[in-house]
mmCIF file of C-alpha atoms in Angstrom:
data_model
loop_
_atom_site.group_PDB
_atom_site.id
_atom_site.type_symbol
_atom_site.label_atom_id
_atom_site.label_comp_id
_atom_site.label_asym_id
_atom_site.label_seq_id
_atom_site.Cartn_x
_atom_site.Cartn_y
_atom_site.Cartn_z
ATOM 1 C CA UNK A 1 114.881 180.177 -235.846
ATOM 2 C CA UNK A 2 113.469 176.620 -236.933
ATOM 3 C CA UNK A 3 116.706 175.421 -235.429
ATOM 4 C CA UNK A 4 116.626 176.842 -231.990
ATOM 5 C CA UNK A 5 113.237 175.715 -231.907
ATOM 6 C CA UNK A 6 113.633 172.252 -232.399
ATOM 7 C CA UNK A 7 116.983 172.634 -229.593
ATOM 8 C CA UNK A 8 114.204 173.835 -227.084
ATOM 9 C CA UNK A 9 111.747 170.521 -227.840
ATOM 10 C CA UNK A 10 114.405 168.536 -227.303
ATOM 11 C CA UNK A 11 115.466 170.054 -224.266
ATOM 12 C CA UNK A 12 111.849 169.243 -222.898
ATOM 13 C CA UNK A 13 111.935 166.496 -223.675
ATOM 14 C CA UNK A 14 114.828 165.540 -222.074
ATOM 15 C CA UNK A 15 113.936 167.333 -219.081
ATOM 16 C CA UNK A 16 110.676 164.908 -218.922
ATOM 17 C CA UNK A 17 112.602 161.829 -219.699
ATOM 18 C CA UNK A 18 114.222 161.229 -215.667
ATOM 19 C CA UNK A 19 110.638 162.187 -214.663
ATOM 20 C CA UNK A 20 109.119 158.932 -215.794
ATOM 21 C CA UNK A 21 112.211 157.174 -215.570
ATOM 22 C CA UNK A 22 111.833 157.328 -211.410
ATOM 23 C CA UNK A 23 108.070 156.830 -211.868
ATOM 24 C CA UNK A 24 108.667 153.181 -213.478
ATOM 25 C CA UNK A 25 111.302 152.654 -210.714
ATOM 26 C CA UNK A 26 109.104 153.097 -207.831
ATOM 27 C CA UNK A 27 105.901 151.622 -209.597
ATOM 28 C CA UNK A 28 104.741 149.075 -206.076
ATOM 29 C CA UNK A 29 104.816 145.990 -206.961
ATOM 30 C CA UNK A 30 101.983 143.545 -206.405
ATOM 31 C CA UNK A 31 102.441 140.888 -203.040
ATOM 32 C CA UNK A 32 99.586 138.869 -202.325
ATOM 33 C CA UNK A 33 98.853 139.296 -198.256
ATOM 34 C CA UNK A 34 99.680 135.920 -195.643
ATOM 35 C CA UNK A 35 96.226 136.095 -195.387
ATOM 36 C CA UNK A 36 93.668 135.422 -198.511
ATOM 37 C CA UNK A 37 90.496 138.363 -199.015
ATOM 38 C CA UNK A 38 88.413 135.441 -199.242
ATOM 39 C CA UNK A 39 88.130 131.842 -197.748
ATOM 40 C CA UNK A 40 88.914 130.423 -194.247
ATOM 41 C CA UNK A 41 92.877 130.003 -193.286
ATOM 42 C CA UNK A 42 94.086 127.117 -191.415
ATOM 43 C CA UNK A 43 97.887 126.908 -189.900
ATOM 44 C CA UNK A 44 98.846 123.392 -189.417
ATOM 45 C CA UNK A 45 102.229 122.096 -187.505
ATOM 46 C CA UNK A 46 103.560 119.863 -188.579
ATOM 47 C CA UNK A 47 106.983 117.408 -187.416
ATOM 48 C CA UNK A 48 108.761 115.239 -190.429
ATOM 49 C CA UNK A 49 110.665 112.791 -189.070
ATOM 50 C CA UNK A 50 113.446 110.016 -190.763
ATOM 51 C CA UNK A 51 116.382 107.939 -189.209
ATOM 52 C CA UNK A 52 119.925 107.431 -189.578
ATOM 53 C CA UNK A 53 122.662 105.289 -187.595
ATOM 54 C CA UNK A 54 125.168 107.739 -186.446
ATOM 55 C CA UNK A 55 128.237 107.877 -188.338
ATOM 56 C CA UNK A 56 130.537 110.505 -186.012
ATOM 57 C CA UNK A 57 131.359 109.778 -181.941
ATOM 58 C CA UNK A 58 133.019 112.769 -180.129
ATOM 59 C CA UNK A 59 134.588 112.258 -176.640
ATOM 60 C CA UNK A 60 136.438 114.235 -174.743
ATOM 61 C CA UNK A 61 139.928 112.660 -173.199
ATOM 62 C CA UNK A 62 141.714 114.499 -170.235
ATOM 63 C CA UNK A 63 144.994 113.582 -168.008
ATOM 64 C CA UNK A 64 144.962 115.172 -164.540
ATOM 65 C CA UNK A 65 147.891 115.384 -162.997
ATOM 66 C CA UNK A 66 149.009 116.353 -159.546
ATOM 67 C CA UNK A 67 152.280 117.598 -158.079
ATOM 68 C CA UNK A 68 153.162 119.534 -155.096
ATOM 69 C CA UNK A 69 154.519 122.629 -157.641
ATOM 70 C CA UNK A 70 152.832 123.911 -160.588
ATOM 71 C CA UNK A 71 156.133 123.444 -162.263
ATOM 72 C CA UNK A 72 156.022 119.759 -161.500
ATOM 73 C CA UNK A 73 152.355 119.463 -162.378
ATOM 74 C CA UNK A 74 152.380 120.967 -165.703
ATOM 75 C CA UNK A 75 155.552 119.251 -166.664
ATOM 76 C CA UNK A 76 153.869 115.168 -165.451
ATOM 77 C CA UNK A 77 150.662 116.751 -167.107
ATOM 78 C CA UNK A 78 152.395 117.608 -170.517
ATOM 79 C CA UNK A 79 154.310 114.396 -170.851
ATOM 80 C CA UNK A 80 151.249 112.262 -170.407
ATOM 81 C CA UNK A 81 148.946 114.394 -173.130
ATOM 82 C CA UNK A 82 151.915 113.651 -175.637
ATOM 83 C CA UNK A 83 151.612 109.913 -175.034
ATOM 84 C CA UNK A 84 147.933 110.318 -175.662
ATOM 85 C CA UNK A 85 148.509 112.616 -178.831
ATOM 86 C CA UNK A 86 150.950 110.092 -180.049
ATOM 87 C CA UNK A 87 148.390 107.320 -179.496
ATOM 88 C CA UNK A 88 145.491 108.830 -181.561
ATOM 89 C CA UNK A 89 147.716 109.225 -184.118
ATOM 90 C CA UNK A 90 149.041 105.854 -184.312
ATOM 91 C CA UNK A 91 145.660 104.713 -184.433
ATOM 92 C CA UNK A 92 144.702 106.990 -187.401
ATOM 93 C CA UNK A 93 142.504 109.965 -186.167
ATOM 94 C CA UNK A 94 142.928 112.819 -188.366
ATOM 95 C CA UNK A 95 145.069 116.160 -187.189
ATOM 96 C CA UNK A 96 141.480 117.756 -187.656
ATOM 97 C CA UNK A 97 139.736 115.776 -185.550
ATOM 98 C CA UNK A 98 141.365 116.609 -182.730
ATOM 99 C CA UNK A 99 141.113 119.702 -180.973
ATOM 100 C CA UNK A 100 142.153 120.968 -177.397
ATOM 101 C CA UNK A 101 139.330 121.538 -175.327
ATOM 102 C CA UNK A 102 140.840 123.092 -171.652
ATOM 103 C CA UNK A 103 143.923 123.636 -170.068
ATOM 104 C CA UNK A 104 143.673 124.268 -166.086
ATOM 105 C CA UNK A 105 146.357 124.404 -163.521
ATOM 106 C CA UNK A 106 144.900 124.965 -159.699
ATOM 107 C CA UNK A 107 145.661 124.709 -156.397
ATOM 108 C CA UNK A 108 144.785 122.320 -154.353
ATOM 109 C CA UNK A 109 143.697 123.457 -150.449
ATOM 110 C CA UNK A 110 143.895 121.964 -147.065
ATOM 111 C CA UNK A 111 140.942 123.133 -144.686
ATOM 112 C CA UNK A 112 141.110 123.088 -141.132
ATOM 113 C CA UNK A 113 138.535 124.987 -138.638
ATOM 114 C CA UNK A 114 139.171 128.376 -137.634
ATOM 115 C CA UNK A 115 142.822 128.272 -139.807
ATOM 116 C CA UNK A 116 143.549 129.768 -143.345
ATOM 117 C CA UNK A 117 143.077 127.181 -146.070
ATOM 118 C CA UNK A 118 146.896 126.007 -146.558
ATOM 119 C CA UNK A 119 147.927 124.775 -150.481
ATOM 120 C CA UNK A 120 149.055 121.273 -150.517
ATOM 121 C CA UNK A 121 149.546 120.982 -154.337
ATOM 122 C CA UNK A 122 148.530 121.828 -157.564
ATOM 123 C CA UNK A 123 146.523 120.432 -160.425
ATOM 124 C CA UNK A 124 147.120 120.302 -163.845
ATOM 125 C CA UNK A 125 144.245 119.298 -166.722
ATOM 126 C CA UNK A 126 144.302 118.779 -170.400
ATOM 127 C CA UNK A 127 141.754 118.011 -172.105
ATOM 128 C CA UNK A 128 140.981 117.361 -175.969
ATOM 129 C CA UNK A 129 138.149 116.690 -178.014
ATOM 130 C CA UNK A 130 138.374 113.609 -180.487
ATOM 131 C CA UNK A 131 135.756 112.781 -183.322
ATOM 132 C CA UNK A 132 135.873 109.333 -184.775
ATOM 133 C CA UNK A 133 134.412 108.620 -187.728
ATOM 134 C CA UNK A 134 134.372 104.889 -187.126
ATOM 135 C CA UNK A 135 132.377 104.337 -184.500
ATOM 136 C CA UNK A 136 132.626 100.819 -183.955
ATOM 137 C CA UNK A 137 136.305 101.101 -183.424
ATOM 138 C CA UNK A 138 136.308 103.887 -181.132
ATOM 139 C CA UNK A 139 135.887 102.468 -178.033
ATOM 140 C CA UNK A 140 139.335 99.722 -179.407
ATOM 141 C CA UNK A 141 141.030 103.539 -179.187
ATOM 142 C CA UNK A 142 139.336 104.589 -175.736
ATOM 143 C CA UNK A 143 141.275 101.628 -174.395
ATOM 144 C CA UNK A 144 144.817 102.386 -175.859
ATOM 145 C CA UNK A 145 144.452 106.071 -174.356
ATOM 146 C CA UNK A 146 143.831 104.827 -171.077
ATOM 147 C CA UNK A 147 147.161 103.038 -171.377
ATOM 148 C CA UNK A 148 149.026 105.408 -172.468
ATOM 149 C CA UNK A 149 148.061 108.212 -169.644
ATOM 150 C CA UNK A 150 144.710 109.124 -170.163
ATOM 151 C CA UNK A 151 142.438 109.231 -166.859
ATOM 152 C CA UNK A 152 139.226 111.060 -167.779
ATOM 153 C CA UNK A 153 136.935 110.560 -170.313
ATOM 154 C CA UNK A 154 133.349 111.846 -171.280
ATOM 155 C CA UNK A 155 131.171 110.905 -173.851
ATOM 156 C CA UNK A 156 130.148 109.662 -176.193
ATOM 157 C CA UNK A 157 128.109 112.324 -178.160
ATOM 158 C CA UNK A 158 126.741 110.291 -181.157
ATOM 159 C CA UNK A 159 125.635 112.276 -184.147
ATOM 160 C CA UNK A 160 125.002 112.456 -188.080
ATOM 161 C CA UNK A 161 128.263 113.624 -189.751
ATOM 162 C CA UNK A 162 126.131 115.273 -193.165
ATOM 163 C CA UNK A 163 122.580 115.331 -192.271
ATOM 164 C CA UNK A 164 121.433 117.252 -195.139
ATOM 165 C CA UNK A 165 119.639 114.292 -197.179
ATOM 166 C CA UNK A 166 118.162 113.491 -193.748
ATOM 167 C CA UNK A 167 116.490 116.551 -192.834
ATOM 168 C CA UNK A 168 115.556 117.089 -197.041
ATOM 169 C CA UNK A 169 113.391 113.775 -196.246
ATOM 170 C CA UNK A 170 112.074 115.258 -192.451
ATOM 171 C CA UNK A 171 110.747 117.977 -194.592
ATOM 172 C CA UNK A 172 108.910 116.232 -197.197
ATOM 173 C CA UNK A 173 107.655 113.606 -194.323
ATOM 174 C CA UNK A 174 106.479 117.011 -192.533
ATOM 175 C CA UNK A 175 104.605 118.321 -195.747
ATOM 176 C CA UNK A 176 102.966 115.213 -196.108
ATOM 177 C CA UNK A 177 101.979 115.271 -192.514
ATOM 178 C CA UNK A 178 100.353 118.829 -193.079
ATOM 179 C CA UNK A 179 98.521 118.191 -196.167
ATOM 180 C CA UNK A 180 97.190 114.662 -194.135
ATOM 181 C CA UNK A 181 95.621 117.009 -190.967
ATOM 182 C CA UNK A 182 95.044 119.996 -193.351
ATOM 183 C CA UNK A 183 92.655 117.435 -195.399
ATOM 184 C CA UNK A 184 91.115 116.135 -191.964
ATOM 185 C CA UNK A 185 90.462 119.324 -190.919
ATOM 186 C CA UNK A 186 88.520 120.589 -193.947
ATOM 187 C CA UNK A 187 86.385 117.744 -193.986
ATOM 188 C CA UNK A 188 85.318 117.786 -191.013
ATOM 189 C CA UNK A 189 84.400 121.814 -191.187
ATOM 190 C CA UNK A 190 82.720 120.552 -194.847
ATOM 191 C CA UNK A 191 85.132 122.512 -196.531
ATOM 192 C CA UNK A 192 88.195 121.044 -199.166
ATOM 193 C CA UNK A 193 91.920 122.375 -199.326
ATOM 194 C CA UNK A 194 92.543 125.283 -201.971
ATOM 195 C CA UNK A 195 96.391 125.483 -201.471
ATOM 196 C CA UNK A 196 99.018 125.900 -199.375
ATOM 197 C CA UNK A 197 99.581 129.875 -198.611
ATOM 198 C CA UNK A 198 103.039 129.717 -196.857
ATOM 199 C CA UNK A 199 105.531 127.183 -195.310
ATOM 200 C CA UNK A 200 107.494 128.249 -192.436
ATOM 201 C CA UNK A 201 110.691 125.873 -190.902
ATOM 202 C CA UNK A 202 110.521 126.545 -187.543
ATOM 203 C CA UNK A 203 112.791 123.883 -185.779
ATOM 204 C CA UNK A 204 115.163 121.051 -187.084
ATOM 205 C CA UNK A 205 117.219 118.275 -184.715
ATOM 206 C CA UNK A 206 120.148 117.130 -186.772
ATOM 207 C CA UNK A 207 120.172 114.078 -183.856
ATOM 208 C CA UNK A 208 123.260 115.293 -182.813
ATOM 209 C CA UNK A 209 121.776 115.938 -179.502
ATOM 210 C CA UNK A 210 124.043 114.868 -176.513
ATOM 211 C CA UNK A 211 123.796 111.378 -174.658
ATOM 212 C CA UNK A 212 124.234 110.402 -171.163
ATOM 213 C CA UNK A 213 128.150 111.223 -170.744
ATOM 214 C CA UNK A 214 130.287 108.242 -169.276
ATOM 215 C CA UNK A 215 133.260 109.235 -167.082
ATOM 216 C CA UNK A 216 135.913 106.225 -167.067
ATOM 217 C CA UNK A 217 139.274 106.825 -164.588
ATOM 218 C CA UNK A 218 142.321 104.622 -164.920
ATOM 219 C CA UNK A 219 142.367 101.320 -163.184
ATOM 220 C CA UNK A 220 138.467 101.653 -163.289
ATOM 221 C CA UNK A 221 138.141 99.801 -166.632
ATOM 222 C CA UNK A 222 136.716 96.493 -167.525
ATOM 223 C CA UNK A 223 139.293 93.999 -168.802
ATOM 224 C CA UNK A 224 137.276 93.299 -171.744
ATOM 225 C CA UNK A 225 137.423 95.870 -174.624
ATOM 226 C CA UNK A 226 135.241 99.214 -174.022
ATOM 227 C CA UNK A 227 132.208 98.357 -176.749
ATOM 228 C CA UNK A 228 130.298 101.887 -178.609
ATOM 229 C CA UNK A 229 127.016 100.817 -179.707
ATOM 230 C CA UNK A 230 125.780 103.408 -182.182
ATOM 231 C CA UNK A 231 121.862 102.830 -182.513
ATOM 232 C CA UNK A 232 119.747 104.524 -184.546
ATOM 233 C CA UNK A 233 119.366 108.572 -184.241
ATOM 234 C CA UNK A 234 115.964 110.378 -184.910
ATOM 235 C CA UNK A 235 116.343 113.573 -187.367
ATOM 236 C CA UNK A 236 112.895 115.690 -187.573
ATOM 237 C CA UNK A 237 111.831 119.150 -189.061
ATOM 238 C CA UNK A 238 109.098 121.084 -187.875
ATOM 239 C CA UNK A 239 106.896 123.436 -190.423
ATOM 240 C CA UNK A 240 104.310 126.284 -190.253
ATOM 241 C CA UNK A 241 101.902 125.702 -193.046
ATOM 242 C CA UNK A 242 98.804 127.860 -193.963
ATOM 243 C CA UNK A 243 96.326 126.073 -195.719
ATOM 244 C CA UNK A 244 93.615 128.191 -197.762
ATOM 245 C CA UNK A 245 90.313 126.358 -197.467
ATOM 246 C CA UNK A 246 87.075 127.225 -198.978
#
C-alpha cells in the first residue's frame, strides 16, 4: 500500500512538472517602450559625412556595326568586340571585370510619305561593362579600344571600391552631429540630455552615384591621350536619434 502510494505522488507530480515548465517559457519579458513614461523626447536627424578619392571607374564600351544583312552585321559586329576583348586583356583588366552589358541586332528603315517603311540594313550592338581599378590609367585604355574597333563609349561612373571604413566614420560624424543639436536644443528649452533612446540608419550614399556620362565615337577623339580625373567623392549616413531630455 505505502508503495502504490508513493507511485501516485509521483505521478502528480509529474503531471504538474510540464505545467510550470510552459509557464517559465511564456513568462513576457520586460522591453522598455520608444517612448520614456517620463521626460520630454526629442528626434534629431542627423547626416555624417567623410571623403574618399575614388578608387574604381566603370565605363561601358560598345561597337555598332552596320550591314545590309543581319548575317553580315553580326559577323563585322563580332569580329570588332574580339579586337576590343583582346585589347582589355592585353592591357591587364581582370576576366571579372568585364561583363557584357547588351547585345542588339535591328533593322534599320527607310521612310517615305504615304509608302511602307522599306529596311535598308541592319544594326548590330555589343556592348560591355569594364571596371578599372586604376583610374589614372583608364582613360591610356579608352584610347587603345578606340583603335582597335570600339565606337561608343559612356562613362565614367566613379565610385569607392570598399566603402565600409568610410561610411563606419559617416556614422560616428552623424552621432556627433546629433548629440551637437540634441545639446542645443535642450538648452535652449532649459532642459539637459538624459540619453540617447534609439538610433535609426535611415539613408547611406556609398558616392558611387553616377556622373555626367561622356559618349566618344571613332574619329571624334582628341589626339592627345583621353585624361580621367578622379576627384574627391562625398560618402554620408543619415540617422534617426531620440534623445531623452529632462
Amino acid at each position: 500500500m505505502k508503495t502504490a502510494s508513493f507511485l501516485t505522488a509521483l505521478a502528480g507530480v509529474a503531471a504538474i512538472l510540464p505545467a510550470a515548465g510552459a509557464i517559465a517559457q511564456t513568462a513576457p519579458t520586460t522591453v522598455e517602450p520608444m517612448v520614456p513614461a517620463a521626460g520630454t523626447v526629442l528626434d534629431v536627424s542627423a547626416e555624417g559625412r567623410t571623403t574618399r578619392v575614388p578608387d574604381l571607374a566603370t565605363i561601358r564600351a560598345g561597337v555598332v556595326s552596320q550591314s545590309p544583312t543581319a548575317a553580315a552585321a553580326l559577323t563585322d559586329n563580332a569580329q570588332r568586340m574580339t579586337k576590343v576583348l583582346d585589347a582589355l586583356k592585353r592591357a591587364g583588366v581582370a576576366p571579372r571585370d568585364i561583363a557584357t552589358s547588351s547585345v542588339q541586332l535591328s533593322p534599320q528603315y527607310r521612310y517615305a510619305d504615304n509608302q511602307p517603311p522599306v529596311i535598308t540594313g541592319y544594326q548590330a550592338t555589343n556592348t560591355v561593362s569594364i571596371r578599372f581599378r586604376d583610374v589614372a590609367k583608364s582613360g591610356t585604355i579608352l584610347d587603345a579600344l578606340v583603335a582597335q574597333g570600339a565606337n561608343q563609349i559612356d562613362g565614367p561612373n566613379l565610385s569607392i571600391d570598399k566603402p565600409e571604413a568610410a561610411l563606419d566614420e559617416a556614422r560616428a560624424d552623424a552621432i556627433a552631429q546629433a548629440k551637437r543639436r540634441a545639446d542645443l536644443y535642450a538648452k535652449a528649452a532649459g532642459l539637459r540630455v538624459a540619453r540617447i533612446v534609439s538610433i535609426a540608419e535611415s539613408g547611406q550614399d556609398t558616392g558611387g552615384s553616377p556622373q555626367p556620362m561622356m559618349a566618344m565615337m571613332r574619329g571624334a577623339m582628341a589626339k592627345d591621350s583621353t585624361q580621367i580625373a578622379p576627384g574627391e567623392k562625398d560618402v554620408t549616413v543619415t540617422l534617426s536619434v531620440r534623445f531623452l531630455l529632462n
